[in-house]
Amino acid sequence: MTLTFESLPNEIWLSIFTYLPSRHTWRAFFGINRRLNQLLTSDLIRHTIDLKDISYSEIVELLDERDNNNSHDHRWQAEFVSHAHAICLENKFDYEILIDRWIATKTNWKLSSLRIIYILPEAITSIYSLLRELKFTIFLESQLHYLHLVFDDPCYTYHSILSEIVEKRISYPIMILEVTRGHQYQRWERREDLYNIKHPLHWIHTVRLTLSLQHSSELILLFMPAALPLLEHLNVTIEQPRKDLISKRGQSTERFELCEKDLRCTTATGTKLRSFVLRQIELDDLLILFNTLSFPLLHTLTLVDIHDKSLDNLLAFQQSVSPTNLPSLKHDQFQFLLRFPAEYEHEWIHRYHNNGWPFDNVSFHVDEHLVEQLSYSSPLDIIEAVFIVYSVPSDILKHMRTVHNYELFTRHSTIIRKDFVCQNMEWLCKWTNNEIQLITSLKTMRNIEALRCFCVGINNQPEIFITPTHANLCHHLRSLTFRFKQHVSYQSSTHYSPLQIILDVSPHLSYLNVRWRDLSHCSGRYPMITHVHLTIYGWERRDFSASRLSILIPKVHYLAIGGEHLIREKQMVDFVLELLIDKAHFRELILLQINKNDNARLKPHVKANTKQAIIEKIDRLQDSTMTQIEFSYHNQLSIWLC
């Protein structure tokens, strides 16, 4: 008996499907036979609609109206969308293509299997339209299970979208409003908060919630009985925790303080909460919360960046997390990191370390902490010494937004859990030529998926005198943003740059956000990188080389370039010519964007003349019927290639 390809066992087919993007799986295998169709439409596999890496020609195919004739060649499109489990919007083009041009125009796609919506920062404003789209009303109210929104910072966009969700009472079992970075500068500014939203919080279906609040006082609103009646798992970050900055600007701190009287008067409760992650809050407020409310079911508690001006509250802290106060808290599920002024190190050793500490899993050291402040409208970087006390094994890293320098890695690398996974991490470090510290840090961070690395060249020693030989140090790293916060000159082309060391030990890196000044000092070849966001400032333009970039990143699919502020027709045309005139450069490029995130407004005739001149002068654009050139946002020029 001859075994045909179609007769393979279901287990093998399911394994094959895991290696392909969802749209390719459906395009290749839907319609072969009834059994495969049943597999593709079953709950055994979770299909995601994700336009990442999709070419313009594929988009045209997906939008092709011939799918309405129910032919075999095009019926897979309708079935694919109807059985999609998740939608991922990566940038603002995704919404226009996926929703406006694709889903909203069709009548035979019911989206009955959709359970997850995942929206990244560059597409986050599309949530406004999504919530108002009539076609999505039914499943937004009933069937959606998981809403994950990712924001760069907790400013205007975050608050306005949060207000929209609160006012519409949009509630799903899992709601994650993730903020990857805090406010840009450590200073006091009046920010809109939950109290500014006219409607009360009423999310009746939410069981697991991740949220950023401006002030600790807003915690009261989360624990109101009618706010989150089913809540069991809560992850909260306080974005403006320092009340001393409020008072320095002449503002009253009463409104922003967590008040025991208010907690009692509002009958706030945490009786159903089982796990709690709380970040960036003053120890005073933490004590008020746990000494006022009852958490009888809380078994997992993670406290990150809890800060105080002295050690006077530590005894009260011990009592607040004792078995008497938190009867269900598991010993191995309690993690904490406390911050104090560096001068309290010796007092800690004398009062607590030498005389006993009730938790047997504690360690401590003085760390250098980078603080950004605004001085005369210009950012100023200040290095401060901070004394930190934390639990070990240190599984707390995955909950931290920012790691400073190397101390948490180098001094306790042997007791840090080696299997921790962190989706996003910002690494701010004072750069030195200590290769041992760098390699040790990379070993510890090898499971990080997205890393923002900002180096401060205080010591003016960026050169690393080693050859990276430690394979797979950042094995899971997919996204890297790399910046030197201060200019540091490279003194020798024979030395490895810090960026190159990270690139050389990150075999699965696919997204890179970097300045050309830093990337140009790398000497490797990185075919695994497919998405590049390159910043080129005016004074760096003369050193830019398209051929050099093509050698460094030979398989780039999406290239976005910003920083130059090109507004004249000749400037834009010349720059595009430099990138695309040679057919040997960027052979796999799908989308090129110039003036990424720029806000300059151009007159219609400038846009029209620019597009026409580019088409006339570049043969590779003339040869393709699928090319599209458009000014997608002000002077942001987008060119789709096949």
XYZ file of C-alpha atoms in Angstrom:
642
model
C 0.000 0.000 0.000
C 1.399 3.374 -1.031
C 1.093 6.129 1.529
C 0.092 9.409 -0.129
C 0.934 12.836 1.207
C -2.744 13.488 1.959
C -2.915 10.328 4.099
C -0.384 11.444 6.706
C -1.612 11.128 10.318
C -3.234 14.145 11.934
C -0.317 14.492 14.347
C 2.131 14.991 11.477
C -0.156 17.500 9.781
C -0.487 19.479 12.998
C 3.297 19.501 13.292
C 3.646 20.742 9.697
C 1.182 23.564 10.353
C 3.295 24.884 13.258
C 6.160 25.726 10.878
C 4.097 27.978 8.612
C 2.331 31.320 9.068
C -1.422 30.880 9.287
C -2.184 32.450 5.929
C 0.368 30.213 4.171
C -1.096 27.147 5.847
C -4.565 27.935 4.567
C -3.363 28.987 1.115
C -1.437 25.746 0.661
C -3.657 23.111 2.281
C -7.271 24.256 2.350
C -9.378 22.302 -0.140
C -7.065 19.304 -0.599
C -9.544 17.005 1.119
C -12.277 17.047 3.731
C -10.046 15.771 6.546
C -7.539 18.609 6.137
C -10.363 21.123 5.990
C -11.696 19.759 9.279
C -8.230 20.004 10.840
C -7.785 23.587 9.704
C -11.176 24.621 11.100
C -10.874 22.689 14.366
C -9.848 24.009 17.783
C -6.634 21.962 17.662
C -4.766 24.832 16.008
C -5.067 28.553 16.676
C -4.874 30.686 13.546
C -3.649 34.281 13.703
C -4.362 37.019 11.168
C -1.043 38.828 11.110
C 0.099 40.962 8.170
C 3.735 40.949 9.234
C 6.060 40.246 6.268
C 3.155 40.182 3.823
C 3.894 41.685 0.413
C 1.668 44.089 -1.451
C 0.903 41.447 -4.085
C -0.408 39.127 -1.354
C -2.570 41.937 -0.019
C -4.034 42.440 -3.490
C -4.764 38.725 -3.637
C -6.484 38.794 -0.263
C -8.615 41.740 -1.366
C -9.506 40.127 -4.668
C -13.280 40.164 -5.103
C -13.236 36.857 -6.966
C -13.505 35.059 -3.629
C -17.246 35.711 -3.827
C -17.639 33.265 -6.700
C -16.876 30.464 -4.228
C -14.086 29.076 -6.420
C -11.533 26.752 -4.878
C -8.645 29.165 -5.526
C -10.158 31.946 -3.445
C -12.596 30.333 -0.999
C -9.707 29.748 1.443
C -9.647 33.472 2.201
C -13.153 33.537 3.649
C -12.609 30.322 5.580
C -9.274 31.551 6.929
C -10.745 34.750 8.360
C -13.883 33.069 9.653
C -11.833 30.592 11.684
C -9.110 32.962 12.874
C -8.512 32.707 16.606
C -6.475 35.924 16.913
C -5.907 39.224 15.120
C -2.588 41.039 15.487
C -2.291 44.668 14.360
C 1.359 45.678 14.141
C 1.078 49.128 12.554
C -1.551 51.557 11.319
C -1.517 50.049 7.820
C -2.727 46.761 9.280
C -6.027 48.239 10.404
C -6.684 49.942 7.081
C -5.854 46.799 5.128
C -7.261 44.198 7.467
C -10.433 45.904 8.648
C -11.433 48.675 6.224
C -10.392 46.999 2.962
C -10.784 43.367 3.903
C -13.127 42.338 6.694
C -15.550 45.271 6.756
C -16.236 44.976 3.006
C -17.158 41.282 3.136
C -20.436 39.739 4.159
C -19.477 36.064 4.386
C -16.848 36.338 7.122
C -18.473 35.916 10.518
C -15.331 35.853 12.721
C -17.060 33.285 14.896
C -13.752 31.855 16.179
C -12.087 35.134 17.095
C -11.031 35.258 20.758
C -7.880 37.442 20.884
C -7.009 40.935 19.669
C -3.386 42.014 20.037
C -2.432 45.591 19.082
C 1.146 46.905 19.140
C 2.154 50.561 19.740
C 2.346 51.678 16.113
C -1.225 50.515 15.538
C -2.663 51.426 18.923
C -4.776 54.363 17.719
C -6.725 51.969 15.487
C -8.520 50.660 18.582
C -10.748 53.758 18.427
C -12.067 52.751 15.009
C -12.218 49.106 15.983
C -14.490 49.818 18.932
C -16.797 51.889 16.714
C -16.880 49.421 13.811
C -20.419 48.100 13.571
C -19.337 44.745 12.174
C -17.320 44.056 15.351
C -20.045 44.988 17.829
C -21.374 41.466 18.341
C -18.125 39.661 19.109
C -16.699 42.616 21.040
C -19.631 42.286 23.415
C -19.853 38.520 23.643
C -17.146 36.242 22.322
C -13.816 38.042 22.686
C -11.774 36.531 25.514
C -8.431 38.353 25.431
C -7.644 42.014 24.653
C -3.940 42.920 24.708
C -2.990 46.543 24.000
C 0.655 47.625 24.061
C 1.585 51.287 24.654
C 4.997 52.938 24.501
C 4.287 55.240 27.453
C 1.449 56.099 29.873
C 0.633 59.508 28.410
C -2.248 60.910 26.363
C -2.979 57.972 24.061
C -2.995 55.521 26.938
C -5.398 57.593 29.028
C -7.773 58.366 26.158
C -8.063 54.689 25.182
C -8.484 53.692 28.821
C -11.266 56.289 29.096
C -12.974 54.864 26.025
C -12.876 51.332 27.426
C -14.149 52.451 30.849
C -16.974 54.568 29.447
C -18.157 51.807 27.093
C -17.807 49.220 29.894
C -15.805 46.965 27.618
C -14.850 43.956 29.704
C -13.249 40.624 28.769
C -11.880 37.807 30.954
C -8.290 38.858 30.174
C -7.474 42.531 29.626
C -3.867 43.654 29.327
C -3.120 47.343 28.886
C 0.650 47.042 28.831
C 2.926 50.086 29.039
C 6.498 49.246 28.081
C 8.106 52.477 29.302
C 7.332 55.066 31.945
C 7.166 58.834 31.606
C 10.148 60.179 29.730
C 11.532 62.363 32.499
C 11.462 62.022 36.284
C 9.580 65.189 37.098
C 6.109 66.103 38.209
C 3.482 66.860 35.582
C -0.266 66.817 36.003
C -1.582 63.710 34.250
C -5.143 62.578 33.650
C -6.075 59.576 35.777
C -9.033 57.301 36.548
C -10.653 60.039 38.623
C -10.842 62.221 35.502
C -12.997 59.661 33.673
C -16.646 60.657 34.007
C -17.980 57.122 34.172
C -17.228 54.672 37.023
C -15.120 51.607 36.425
C -17.394 48.622 35.758
C -15.650 45.636 34.146
C -17.893 42.759 35.160
C -16.250 39.991 33.089
C -12.578 40.672 33.819
C -10.689 37.975 35.723
C -7.101 38.929 34.853
C -6.065 42.579 34.484
C -2.840 44.448 33.713
C -3.058 48.215 34.097
C -0.980 51.364 34.645
C -2.193 54.017 37.080
C -0.811 57.502 37.495
C -1.104 57.615 41.308
C -1.517 55.138 44.136
C -4.850 56.706 45.147
C -6.462 55.175 42.047
C -6.051 51.712 43.564
C -9.205 52.468 45.545
C -11.229 52.488 42.320
C -9.976 49.014 41.364
C -11.068 47.497 44.663
C -14.561 48.968 44.682
C -17.104 46.102 44.925
C -18.821 46.894 41.619
C -15.661 47.707 39.656
C -14.127 44.264 39.083
C -16.355 41.696 40.805
C -14.637 38.647 39.222
C -11.036 39.876 39.438
C -8.551 37.222 40.590
C -5.223 38.301 39.074
C -4.020 41.911 39.075
C -0.848 43.540 37.731
C -0.545 47.290 38.447
C 2.207 49.836 37.815
C 2.111 53.254 39.510
C 3.583 55.634 36.943
C 4.063 58.699 39.185
C 4.838 57.259 42.601
C 7.041 60.033 44.017
C 4.973 62.512 45.988
C 8.091 64.582 46.740
C 8.149 65.620 43.084
C 4.528 66.706 43.375
C 5.228 68.902 46.394
C 8.262 70.465 44.716
C 5.994 71.876 42.029
C 3.688 73.416 44.612
C 0.927 70.819 44.172
C -1.021 69.345 47.066
C -0.354 65.648 47.547
C -3.665 64.873 49.283
C -5.464 63.834 46.127
C -2.687 61.503 45.066
C -2.130 59.699 48.360
C -3.666 56.373 49.178
C -5.853 57.139 52.187
C -6.887 54.535 54.774
C -10.061 56.462 55.553
C -11.098 56.456 51.878
C -10.431 52.740 51.601
C -12.700 52.009 54.553
C -15.448 54.433 53.550
C -15.741 53.043 50.028
C -15.995 49.429 51.252
C -13.106 48.480 49.001
C -12.283 44.782 49.014
C -9.686 42.389 47.684
C -11.278 39.183 48.932
C -11.193 37.368 45.575
C -7.681 38.344 44.549
C -5.344 35.360 44.142
C -2.240 36.921 42.587
C -1.017 40.500 42.764
C 1.907 42.249 41.054
C 2.429 45.819 42.248
C 5.190 47.998 40.833
C 6.618 51.412 41.659
C 4.779 52.426 44.795
C 5.936 54.102 47.993
C 6.222 51.801 50.985
C 3.864 54.036 52.998
C 1.076 53.476 50.467
C 1.784 49.764 50.281
C 1.377 49.427 54.042
C -1.910 51.344 53.996
C -3.257 49.024 51.294
C -2.355 45.735 52.996
C -3.199 46.876 56.519
C -6.627 48.172 55.506
C -7.920 45.596 53.025
C -8.222 41.858 53.524
C -6.681 39.438 50.993
C -7.608 35.981 52.336
C -7.080 34.113 49.029
C -3.880 35.848 47.884
C -1.273 33.140 47.281
C 1.151 34.955 44.932
C 2.564 38.408 45.670
C 5.220 40.269 43.681
C 6.366 43.710 44.819
C 8.717 45.526 42.433
C 10.533 48.825 43.020
C 8.937 49.595 46.372
C 10.788 52.652 47.659
C 11.146 54.545 50.912
C 13.327 57.340 52.288
C 14.457 55.370 55.339
C 14.386 51.904 56.944
C 11.856 52.921 59.600
C 8.921 51.126 57.961
C 10.592 47.751 57.507
C 9.167 46.261 60.700
C 5.659 47.246 59.607
C 6.386 45.766 56.181
C 7.321 42.421 57.747
C 4.063 42.367 59.679
C 1.926 43.305 56.654
C 3.128 40.274 54.662
C 3.099 37.870 57.595
C 0.901 34.702 57.651
C -1.423 36.478 60.072
C -2.203 39.207 57.571
C -1.921 37.123 54.367
C -2.896 33.566 55.401
C -2.801 32.027 51.899
C 0.487 33.568 50.744
C 2.919 30.846 49.697
C 6.493 31.269 50.852
C 7.976 30.505 47.430
C 5.471 32.799 45.696
C 6.493 35.959 47.522
C 8.969 38.117 45.579
C 10.048 41.663 46.415
C 12.539 44.393 45.519
C 12.804 47.371 47.867
C 14.750 50.576 47.165
C 16.313 52.965 49.694
C 18.893 55.780 49.586
C 22.399 54.317 49.287
C 23.534 55.735 52.640
C 21.338 53.191 54.468
C 23.422 50.182 53.455
C 25.449 50.059 56.681
C 22.367 50.647 58.845
C 20.647 47.734 57.088
C 23.600 45.450 57.758
C 23.705 46.472 61.408
C 19.962 46.415 62.159
C 18.707 43.576 59.972
C 21.347 41.541 58.195
C 23.469 40.827 61.289
C 20.520 40.479 63.661
C 18.268 38.394 61.458
C 15.643 39.031 58.810
C 12.348 37.132 58.946
C 12.615 36.145 55.295
C 15.433 33.701 54.653
C 15.548 34.476 50.940
C 16.962 37.994 50.943
C 19.993 39.659 49.392
C 21.123 43.260 48.961
C 23.637 45.589 47.306
C 24.142 49.160 46.114
C 23.272 49.707 42.470
C 23.873 52.668 40.171
C 20.589 54.023 38.923
C 20.128 56.284 35.901
C 17.688 59.149 36.492
C 16.461 61.427 33.708
C 15.590 64.954 34.698
C 14.554 68.002 32.722
C 16.829 71.037 33.066
C 16.134 74.148 31.007
C 14.007 72.084 28.592
C 16.831 69.635 27.943
C 17.140 66.091 29.301
C 19.865 65.581 31.870
C 21.143 62.114 32.804
C 22.151 61.671 36.435
C 23.687 58.557 37.944
C 22.416 57.923 41.483
C 23.446 55.207 43.939
C 20.511 53.171 45.240
C 20.469 50.528 47.975
C 18.233 47.612 47.014
C 16.982 44.692 49.090
C 15.413 41.818 47.183
C 14.292 38.229 47.384
C 16.332 35.373 45.973
C 16.277 33.308 43.834
C 15.629 36.510 41.897
C 12.712 35.654 39.669
C 11.630 39.271 39.899
C 13.514 40.372 36.777
C 10.645 39.372 34.506
C 8.422 41.918 36.257
C 10.903 44.787 35.988
C 10.557 47.442 33.335
C 14.127 48.717 33.614
C 17.402 47.186 34.745
C 20.354 49.458 35.552
C 23.964 48.432 35.092
C 25.134 44.955 36.025
C 24.812 44.470 39.767
C 21.652 42.409 39.780
C 23.287 40.115 37.227
C 26.926 39.848 38.192
C 26.808 39.557 41.983
C 24.045 37.016 42.136
C 24.122 35.325 38.734
C 24.470 31.912 40.329
C 21.222 32.207 42.249
C 19.139 33.972 39.633
C 16.657 31.566 38.135
C 18.012 30.675 34.740
C 14.641 29.956 33.191
C 13.011 33.362 33.649
C 11.412 34.797 30.522
C 10.781 38.507 30.089
C 8.834 39.857 27.156
C 10.144 43.432 27.403
C 13.176 44.833 29.166
C 14.889 48.211 29.154
C 18.567 48.030 30.044
C 20.169 51.339 31.057
C 23.864 51.019 31.773
C 26.944 53.128 32.330
C 29.204 51.654 29.705
C 32.661 50.316 30.525
C 35.103 47.994 28.808
C 34.433 45.200 31.302
C 33.646 42.327 28.959
C 33.017 39.915 31.841
C 30.124 42.023 33.092
C 28.662 42.312 29.608
C 28.823 38.587 28.869
C 27.440 37.743 32.314
C 24.536 40.121 31.752
C 23.774 38.677 28.333
C 23.836 35.155 29.765
C 21.242 36.110 32.335
C 19.079 37.936 29.799
C 19.219 35.169 27.211
C 15.474 34.475 27.531
C 14.418 38.085 26.986
C 12.273 38.571 23.880
C 12.430 42.364 23.496
C 15.303 44.524 24.755
C 15.826 48.284 24.779
C 19.494 48.905 25.437
C 20.421 52.501 26.293
C 24.095 53.050 27.118
C 25.504 56.097 28.856
C 29.132 56.657 27.911
C 30.183 58.172 31.221
C 33.557 56.424 31.223
C 34.161 57.086 27.541
C 35.250 53.461 27.093
C 32.886 51.766 24.672
C 35.409 49.330 23.217
C 35.119 45.649 24.105
C 38.344 43.683 23.650
C 36.851 40.249 23.088
C 35.540 37.975 20.415
C 32.013 36.785 21.300
C 32.282 33.020 21.681
C 29.302 32.372 23.941
C 26.649 31.060 21.566
C 22.943 31.637 22.104
C 23.313 34.098 25.002
C 20.213 35.937 23.803
C 18.596 32.923 22.238
C 15.018 34.224 22.534
C 15.710 37.862 21.689
C 13.414 38.962 18.850
C 13.434 42.761 19.165
C 16.268 45.156 20.016
C 16.301 48.934 20.381
C 19.853 50.200 20.862
C 20.907 53.738 21.732
C 23.913 55.544 23.171
C 22.303 58.285 25.250
C 25.478 60.335 25.012
C 27.899 60.505 22.120
C 30.831 58.143 22.534
C 33.469 57.999 19.820
C 34.797 54.665 18.597
C 38.560 54.795 18.686
C 39.417 51.671 16.743
C 37.748 49.766 13.948
C 39.344 46.529 15.175
C 37.373 46.519 18.435
C 33.877 45.174 18.703
C 31.142 47.675 19.401
C 28.641 46.884 22.171
C 25.891 46.603 19.563
C 27.846 44.052 17.544
C 28.368 41.856 20.595
C 24.619 41.742 21.204
C 23.857 41.083 17.532
C 26.429 38.286 17.328
C 24.858 36.363 20.221
C 21.206 36.872 19.182
C 20.520 34.259 16.488
C 16.753 34.860 16.320
C 16.711 38.649 16.348
C 14.228 39.886 13.728
C 13.527 43.546 14.645
C 16.224 46.194 15.124
C 15.701 49.857 16.031
C 19.036 51.655 15.882
C 20.887 54.764 14.777
C 23.029 54.439 11.684
C 25.928 55.869 13.685
C 25.910 52.763 15.882
C 25.036 50.169 13.248
C 27.775 51.376 10.887
C 30.441 50.288 13.391
C 29.331 46.650 13.157
C 31.305 44.354 10.886
C 29.092 41.279 10.770
C 26.300 40.099 8.497
C 22.865 39.602 10.014
C 20.446 37.819 7.657
C 18.084 36.919 10.525
C 17.000 40.588 10.863
C 13.993 41.335 8.661
C 12.566 44.537 10.200
C 14.799 47.605 10.619
C 13.875 51.016 12.015
C 16.901 53.163 11.191
C 17.466 56.690 12.489
C 19.742 58.988 10.463
C 20.133 62.548 11.671
C 21.193 65.315 9.280
C 24.832 65.387 10.344
C 25.090 61.604 9.833
C 23.702 61.667 6.279
C 27.104 62.022 4.624
C 28.298 58.790 6.257
C 25.268 56.717 5.255
C 25.833 54.008 2.660
C 22.999 51.967 1.153
C 25.432 49.310 -0.038
C 26.891 49.012 3.453
C 23.420 48.647 4.977
C 22.536 46.020 2.384
C 25.602 44.004 3.387
C 24.862 44.257 7.095
C 21.134 43.424 6.767
C 20.863 41.495 3.475
C 17.373 40.047 3.983
C 15.467 43.065 5.292
C 11.738 42.944 4.468
C 10.620 46.160 6.131
C 12.941 49.169 6.231
C 11.792 52.348 7.983
C 14.089 55.387 8.043
C 13.512 58.459 10.178
C 15.343 61.400 11.667
C 16.262 63.224 8.467
C 13.097 65.325 8.146
C 13.087 65.245 4.332
C 10.493 67.696 3.010
C 11.755 68.725 -0.445
C 10.988 66.732 -3.557
C 14.626 66.397 -4.643
C 15.745 65.275 -1.178
C 13.208 62.459 -1.044
C 13.760 61.345 -4.624
C 17.555 61.289 -4.256
C 17.363 59.297 -1.037
C 14.993 56.695 -2.519
C 17.248 56.437 -5.572
C 20.234 55.741 -3.355
C 18.354 52.906 -1.693
C 16.598 51.287 -4.659
C 18.423 52.211 -7.870
C 20.798 49.254 -7.563
C 18.826 46.032 -7.943
C 21.498 44.185 -5.967
C 20.515 46.094 -2.826
C 17.666 44.899 -0.616
C 16.464 42.120 -2.909
C 13.893 40.872 -0.400
C 12.536 44.284 0.561
C 8.733 44.403 0.788
C 8.058 47.809 2.327
C 10.246 50.937 2.445
C 9.220 53.929 4.552
C 10.967 57.314 4.475
C 10.397 60.024 7.116
C 9.087 57.453 9.590
C 6.826 59.120 12.203
C 7.589 62.599 10.825
C 4.908 65.286 11.049
C 5.837 67.743 8.293
C 2.910 68.556 6.002
C 3.484 68.568 2.249
C 1.439 70.226 -0.453
C -0.430 67.852 -2.801
C 1.666 68.784 -5.854
C 4.901 67.983 -3.987
C 3.573 64.523 -3.150
C 2.408 63.895 -6.699
C 5.682 65.078 -8.274
C 7.745 63.023 -5.830
C 5.853 59.803 -6.560
C 6.051 60.347 -10.316
C 9.792 61.105 -10.253
C 10.538 57.983 -8.208
C 8.632 55.724 -10.591
C 10.286 57.261 -13.663
C 13.839 56.872 -12.336
C 13.764 53.390 -10.758
C 13.455 50.454 -13.148
C 12.495 47.927 -10.505
C 9.354 49.934 -9.793
C 8.417 50.178 -13.447
C 8.792 46.438 -13.988
C 6.179 45.524 -11.389
C 2.416 45.928 -11.640
C 2.092 45.441 -7.875
C 4.151 48.440 -6.754
C 2.340 51.056 -4.710
C 3.717 54.432 -3.608
C 1.771 56.605 -1.187
C 2.244 59.287 1.452
C 0.615 57.398 4.279
C 1.035 60.107 6.916
C 2.055 63.727 6.234
C 5.550 63.395 4.675
C 5.920 59.692 5.523
C 6.505 58.026 2.165
C 5.666 54.307 1.864
C 6.745 52.172 -1.092
C 5.430 48.622 -1.424
C 7.542 46.307 -3.573
C 6.881 42.715 -4.625
